[in-house]
Amino acid sequence: MPRALITGITGQDGSYLTELLLEKGYEVHGMVRRTSSLERSRLVHLYRDSKIYGQRLFLHYADLDDPTTMRRVLMTVEPDELYHLAGQSHVGLSFEIPESTCDLTAMGTLRLLEMVQDMRKKPRFFHAASSEIFGQPAQMPQDENTPFAPVNPYGCAKTFAAHMVTIYRKTFGHFAVNGIMYNHESPRRGENFVTRKICRAAAAIQLGQQKDLLLGDTSAKRDWGYAPDYVRGMWLSLQHATAEDYIFATGKLHSVQDVVETAFAAMNLDWRQHVRKDNRLLRPAEPQRLQGNPAKARRLLNWEVSVTFKQMIEDMTKTEHAQLAGA
C-alpha cells in the first residue's frame, strides 16, 4: 500500500486529494495545525468513518513554522509521496501579513526540502505553486518557460518556493515537481475567496437572507478551473517517469463579472438589483493576463479538465443554496 503525506490536508485541495488517494488504495497521512477544527473541516465525513480514520487515514499535528514537529512527522511516516499544499494562500491577505505569508509559504517549503534531503528514502515531492508567480506576464498564455514576475507578497513567496524546488531537483536529484496551479474552485472553496463569496451571496439573496453583495473590480479576469481536476493533475505528476514542472489551467479566461452573472442566473436573479461596487475591496496591485497553457500536462500526463466554468459556478451556487436552506 503506497503511503502519502499531505500538508494542508484540511483545505479544499487537501480534502479532494485525500479522497482521490484513498480511492487509489493509499494510506494517507496529513499534517494539521492545532488550531484546525476537524469536526468542522472538509474532512469531517472521513474523520467520522471508523473504517477509514485510524485505519487508512491518519492526522498529525504540525506547523510549517515549527520544524521540530514537521521533521518528527516526516521521519515517522516515511511517505512514498509528499504533497505540499499548505501555506497562507490568500492573495489579498498577503498584503496585510506579508512577513508571515513569506515565512509559511516560502520558508515552509524550504524547511520541508531540507528535511527531505536528510531522509534515507526520499519521497516524491509535489509543490503546489501558483499562477501568481507570473504577476503581469508579457506573454499570453503562460507556459512552463514564462519568466516569473510576481506583483504581490503571496506571488513572491511562491516564486521563492518554486525556485527552491527546482534547485533541489537539479542539484540534489530530488524527484520534485512544481505544479503551477491556476485558480481552481469548488463548493469547498474558502469563504474569503471571491468565487465562494459571490455564489454564497446569490444563494442567500434568493432565500431572503441577504440583500446586497459588495465587490471590488469585477472586470478582473482569471483562468478558473475545477479543483478535483487539478488534484488529479497533482497525483499524475508524481506517477510520471521523470520530475517535471507543469501548468494546470483551462486555457480560458473569465471575469469576476462572469462569475456574478452565472451565479445569479442560477438563482433566477437579476444581479443588477443586488451587486454594489466597494472601492475598499480593490487590491493595491492586481495580476493581469493570467491565462495558462496546459499543453505539457496534456501531452505528458494525459491530463484534461472535466467540468466547464458554467457548470462549476452553478454547482457551487446550488450547493450554497442547499446548505443555507437547511441551516
XYZ file of C-alpha atoms in Angstrom:
327
model
C 0.000 0.000 0.000
C 1.647 3.291 -1.086
C 1.884 5.933 1.644
C 1.280 9.650 1.079
C 1.749 12.647 3.352
C -0.214 15.853 2.681
C 0.447 19.271 4.170
C -2.680 21.428 4.092
C -4.866 18.329 4.179
C -7.870 20.187 5.652
C -8.015 22.688 2.759
C -10.043 22.483 -0.431
C -7.327 20.691 -2.413
C -6.156 18.588 0.504
C -9.620 17.133 1.084
C -10.134 16.233 -2.587
C -6.615 14.787 -2.808
C -7.258 12.677 0.293
C -10.390 11.205 -1.302
C -8.557 10.512 -4.565
C -5.633 8.766 -2.853
C -7.927 6.682 -0.656
C -9.802 5.578 -3.774
C -6.475 4.519 -5.294
C -5.571 2.383 -2.297
C -3.154 4.683 -0.481
C -2.517 5.030 3.206
C -2.893 8.782 3.712
C -1.288 10.917 6.408
C -1.917 14.614 6.869
C -0.341 17.470 8.790
C -2.857 19.665 10.610
C -2.378 22.760 12.751
C -3.513 22.573 16.354
C -5.964 25.369 15.524
C -7.684 23.255 12.832
C -11.124 22.069 13.914
C -11.577 18.631 12.404
C -15.247 18.472 13.337
C -15.951 21.465 11.106
C -13.406 20.723 8.410
C -13.762 19.404 4.872
C -12.547 16.034 6.197
C -15.350 15.524 8.693
C -17.040 12.780 6.623
C -13.777 10.808 6.618
C -12.857 11.678 10.208
C -16.142 10.192 11.424
C -15.786 6.976 9.381
C -14.214 4.354 11.650
C -13.378 2.171 8.648
C -11.158 4.944 7.271
C -9.899 7.165 10.082
C -7.252 5.373 12.120
C -7.151 2.589 9.516
C -6.044 4.243 6.266
C -6.221 7.941 7.169
C -4.059 9.429 9.925
C -3.693 13.043 11.040
C -0.666 14.522 12.796
C -0.260 17.904 14.464
C 2.495 20.008 12.887
C 3.064 23.595 11.750
C 5.086 24.953 8.829
C 6.824 27.374 11.196
C 7.680 24.593 13.669
C 10.475 22.472 12.118
C 10.584 20.053 15.062
C 7.005 18.877 14.585
C 7.346 18.704 10.785
C 10.546 16.658 10.983
C 9.014 14.294 13.531
C 6.013 13.604 11.287
C 8.159 13.119 8.189
C 10.529 10.694 9.893
C 7.667 8.761 11.488
C 5.511 8.440 8.379
C 8.326 7.925 5.807
C 5.959 8.624 2.877
C 6.422 7.469 -0.694
C 4.820 10.704 -1.898
C 4.743 14.120 -0.232
C 2.169 16.673 -1.385
C 2.975 20.155 -0.106
C -0.230 22.196 -0.308
C -0.098 24.188 2.939
C 0.624 27.889 3.289
C -1.027 31.288 3.521
C -2.797 31.209 0.161
C -4.998 34.319 0.126
C -3.558 36.970 -2.204
C -5.382 39.938 -0.707
C -4.472 38.934 2.829
C -0.796 38.657 1.864
C -0.601 42.460 1.623
C -1.724 42.717 5.249
C 0.520 39.942 6.616
C 3.468 39.795 4.175
C 6.006 38.552 6.702
C 4.001 35.563 7.922
C 2.961 34.820 4.305
C 6.613 34.558 3.296
C 7.548 32.583 6.393
C 4.855 29.964 5.874
C 4.739 29.820 2.079
C 8.398 30.402 1.155
C 10.424 29.262 4.162
C 7.970 26.480 4.993
C 8.725 24.918 1.612
C 12.483 25.278 2.101
C 12.259 23.645 5.538
C 10.451 20.668 4.028
C 13.007 20.316 1.225
C 15.843 20.351 3.753
C 14.136 17.647 5.783
C 13.613 15.514 2.688
C 17.308 15.997 1.916
C 18.142 14.262 5.211
C 15.801 11.305 4.676
C 17.185 7.880 3.857
C 14.294 7.164 1.491
C 13.329 10.404 -0.221
C 9.644 10.719 -1.158
C 8.466 12.074 -4.469
C 7.675 15.712 -3.741
C 4.840 17.815 -5.186
C 4.791 21.558 -4.543
C 1.579 23.473 -5.263
C 2.921 26.579 -6.976
C 0.613 29.316 -8.261
C -0.087 31.367 -11.383
C 0.578 34.388 -9.126
C 4.297 33.790 -9.740
C 3.789 35.258 -13.230
C 2.226 38.529 -11.992
C 1.869 40.647 -15.129
C 3.467 38.457 -17.814
C 4.471 39.733 -21.236
C 3.088 36.641 -22.973
C -0.349 35.020 -23.108
C -0.948 32.252 -22.397
C 1.844 31.342 -19.992
C 3.742 28.076 -20.125
C 6.431 26.420 -18.016
C 9.132 28.669 -19.535
C 7.423 32.003 -18.846
C 9.605 34.235 -16.600
C 8.408 34.778 -13.039
C 7.335 38.359 -12.269
C 5.161 38.417 -9.109
C 3.309 41.594 -8.096
C 2.106 40.655 -4.586
C 3.667 39.125 -1.442
C 1.944 35.769 -1.977
C 3.238 35.511 -5.547
C 6.714 36.478 -4.365
C 6.688 33.800 -1.666
C 5.508 31.167 -4.159
C 8.223 32.251 -6.593
C 10.902 31.647 -3.963
C 9.395 28.255 -3.132
C 9.162 27.211 -6.790
C 12.792 28.211 -7.413
C 13.933 26.202 -4.386
C 12.064 23.114 -5.610
C 13.849 23.437 -8.956
C 17.227 23.870 -7.233
C 16.788 20.750 -5.092
C 15.690 18.778 -8.153
C 18.638 19.857 -10.290
C 21.317 19.989 -7.590
C 20.440 17.066 -5.343
C 18.409 14.875 -7.698
C 15.135 15.044 -5.778
C 12.005 13.892 -7.594
C 10.467 17.316 -7.017
C 7.623 18.799 -9.066
C 6.193 22.305 -9.272
C 2.535 22.183 -10.228
C 1.771 25.751 -11.311
C -1.875 25.897 -10.334
C -4.180 28.465 -11.866
C -7.327 29.440 -9.952
C -9.426 26.393 -9.154
C -12.720 26.405 -7.307
C -15.361 24.090 -5.874
C -18.107 24.053 -3.247
C -15.285 23.508 -0.719
C -13.578 26.820 -1.541
C -12.854 29.054 1.460
C -15.485 31.701 2.187
C -12.925 34.534 1.893
C -12.360 33.826 -1.826
C -14.366 35.899 -4.285
C -15.967 32.983 -6.161
C -17.367 31.437 -2.976
C -18.402 34.885 -1.726
C -20.412 35.516 -4.902
C -22.044 32.082 -5.034
C -22.979 32.223 -1.360
C -24.421 35.735 -1.728
C -26.561 34.774 -4.725
C -27.997 31.843 -2.775
C -28.552 33.933 0.370
C -30.273 36.703 -1.589
C -32.581 34.181 -3.267
C -33.511 32.862 0.170
C -34.105 36.352 1.543
C -31.180 36.052 3.962
C -29.131 38.853 2.353
C -29.936 41.992 0.346
C -26.772 43.146 -1.432
C -23.318 41.954 -2.495
C -20.330 44.324 -2.285
C -17.469 43.686 -4.732
C -14.311 45.427 -5.907
C -13.121 45.161 -9.522
C -15.490 42.836 -11.386
C -13.605 43.280 -14.677
C -10.605 41.297 -13.367
C -10.138 38.080 -15.335
C -8.815 34.693 -14.259
C -8.290 31.225 -15.674
C -10.732 29.346 -13.425
C -10.951 25.551 -13.246
C -12.483 22.829 -11.084
C -10.445 21.770 -8.027
C -10.884 17.963 -8.311
C -9.444 18.123 -11.854
C -6.349 19.946 -10.568
C -5.894 17.494 -7.702
C -5.891 14.658 -10.222
C -3.072 16.512 -12.003
C -1.053 16.574 -8.773
C -1.235 12.804 -8.475
C -0.479 12.232 -12.166
C 2.635 14.426 -11.957
C 4.174 12.147 -9.314
C 3.413 8.988 -11.335
C 5.377 10.229 -14.355
C 8.794 8.667 -15.046
C 10.672 11.949 -14.548
C 10.166 15.019 -12.357
C 8.867 17.945 -14.401
C 7.096 21.244 -13.818
C 3.556 21.579 -15.152
C 0.945 24.247 -15.787
C -2.512 23.187 -14.600
C -5.076 25.516 -16.178
C -8.072 25.548 -18.509
C -6.543 27.965 -21.008
C -9.744 30.059 -20.888
C -10.327 33.433 -19.236
C -13.443 34.522 -17.344
C -14.066 37.715 -15.404
C -15.389 38.202 -11.897
C -18.414 39.657 -13.680
C -18.897 36.302 -15.436
C -18.978 34.622 -12.019
C -21.587 37.146 -10.838
C -23.855 36.701 -13.850
C -23.599 32.885 -13.830
C -24.253 32.579 -10.089
C -27.215 34.979 -10.032
C -28.710 33.385 -13.161
C -28.543 30.006 -11.421
C -30.820 31.511 -8.746
C -33.076 33.232 -11.336
C -32.000 36.661 -10.050
C -31.070 39.917 -11.809
C -27.601 40.719 -10.486
C -28.046 44.437 -11.292
C -30.532 44.757 -8.452
C -28.142 43.418 -5.828
C -24.440 43.944 -6.702
C -22.714 47.123 -5.484
C -19.145 48.308 -6.058
C -16.998 48.985 -2.981
C -13.636 50.664 -3.619
C -12.382 49.446 -0.252
C -12.205 45.957 -1.761
C -9.785 46.964 -4.540
C -6.283 45.461 -4.218
C -3.077 47.573 -4.294
C -1.735 45.535 -7.246
C -3.727 43.151 -9.389
C -2.132 40.491 -11.626
C -3.119 40.768 -15.266
C -3.321 38.410 -18.231
C -3.007 35.209 -16.184
C -4.009 32.528 -18.672
C -2.323 29.148 -18.617
C -1.267 26.797 -21.399
C -1.713 23.214 -20.095
C -0.315 21.585 -23.260
C 2.590 19.910 -21.439
C 0.314 18.344 -18.810
C -1.989 17.114 -21.567
C 0.910 15.667 -23.550
C 2.903 14.004 -20.759
C 0.195 13.206 -18.206
C -2.896 12.850 -20.406
C -4.486 15.431 -18.087
C -7.762 17.081 -19.083
C -10.375 19.243 -17.397
C -13.782 17.600 -16.979
C -16.033 20.441 -15.742
C -16.801 23.725 -17.521
C -16.713 27.143 -15.870
C -20.509 27.444 -16.090
C -21.100 24.000 -14.592
C -18.708 24.748 -11.740
C -20.246 28.101 -10.731
C -23.776 26.713 -10.988
C -22.809 23.739 -8.828
C -21.179 25.991 -6.233
C -24.234 28.262 -6.081
C -26.758 25.423 -5.821
C -24.667 23.757 -3.116
C -24.664 27.022 -1.158
C -28.429 27.289 -1.595
C -28.987 23.780 -0.269
C -26.719 24.400 2.730
C -28.251 27.774 3.613
C -31.798 26.483 3.177
C -31.096 23.616 5.547
C -29.224 25.721 8.121
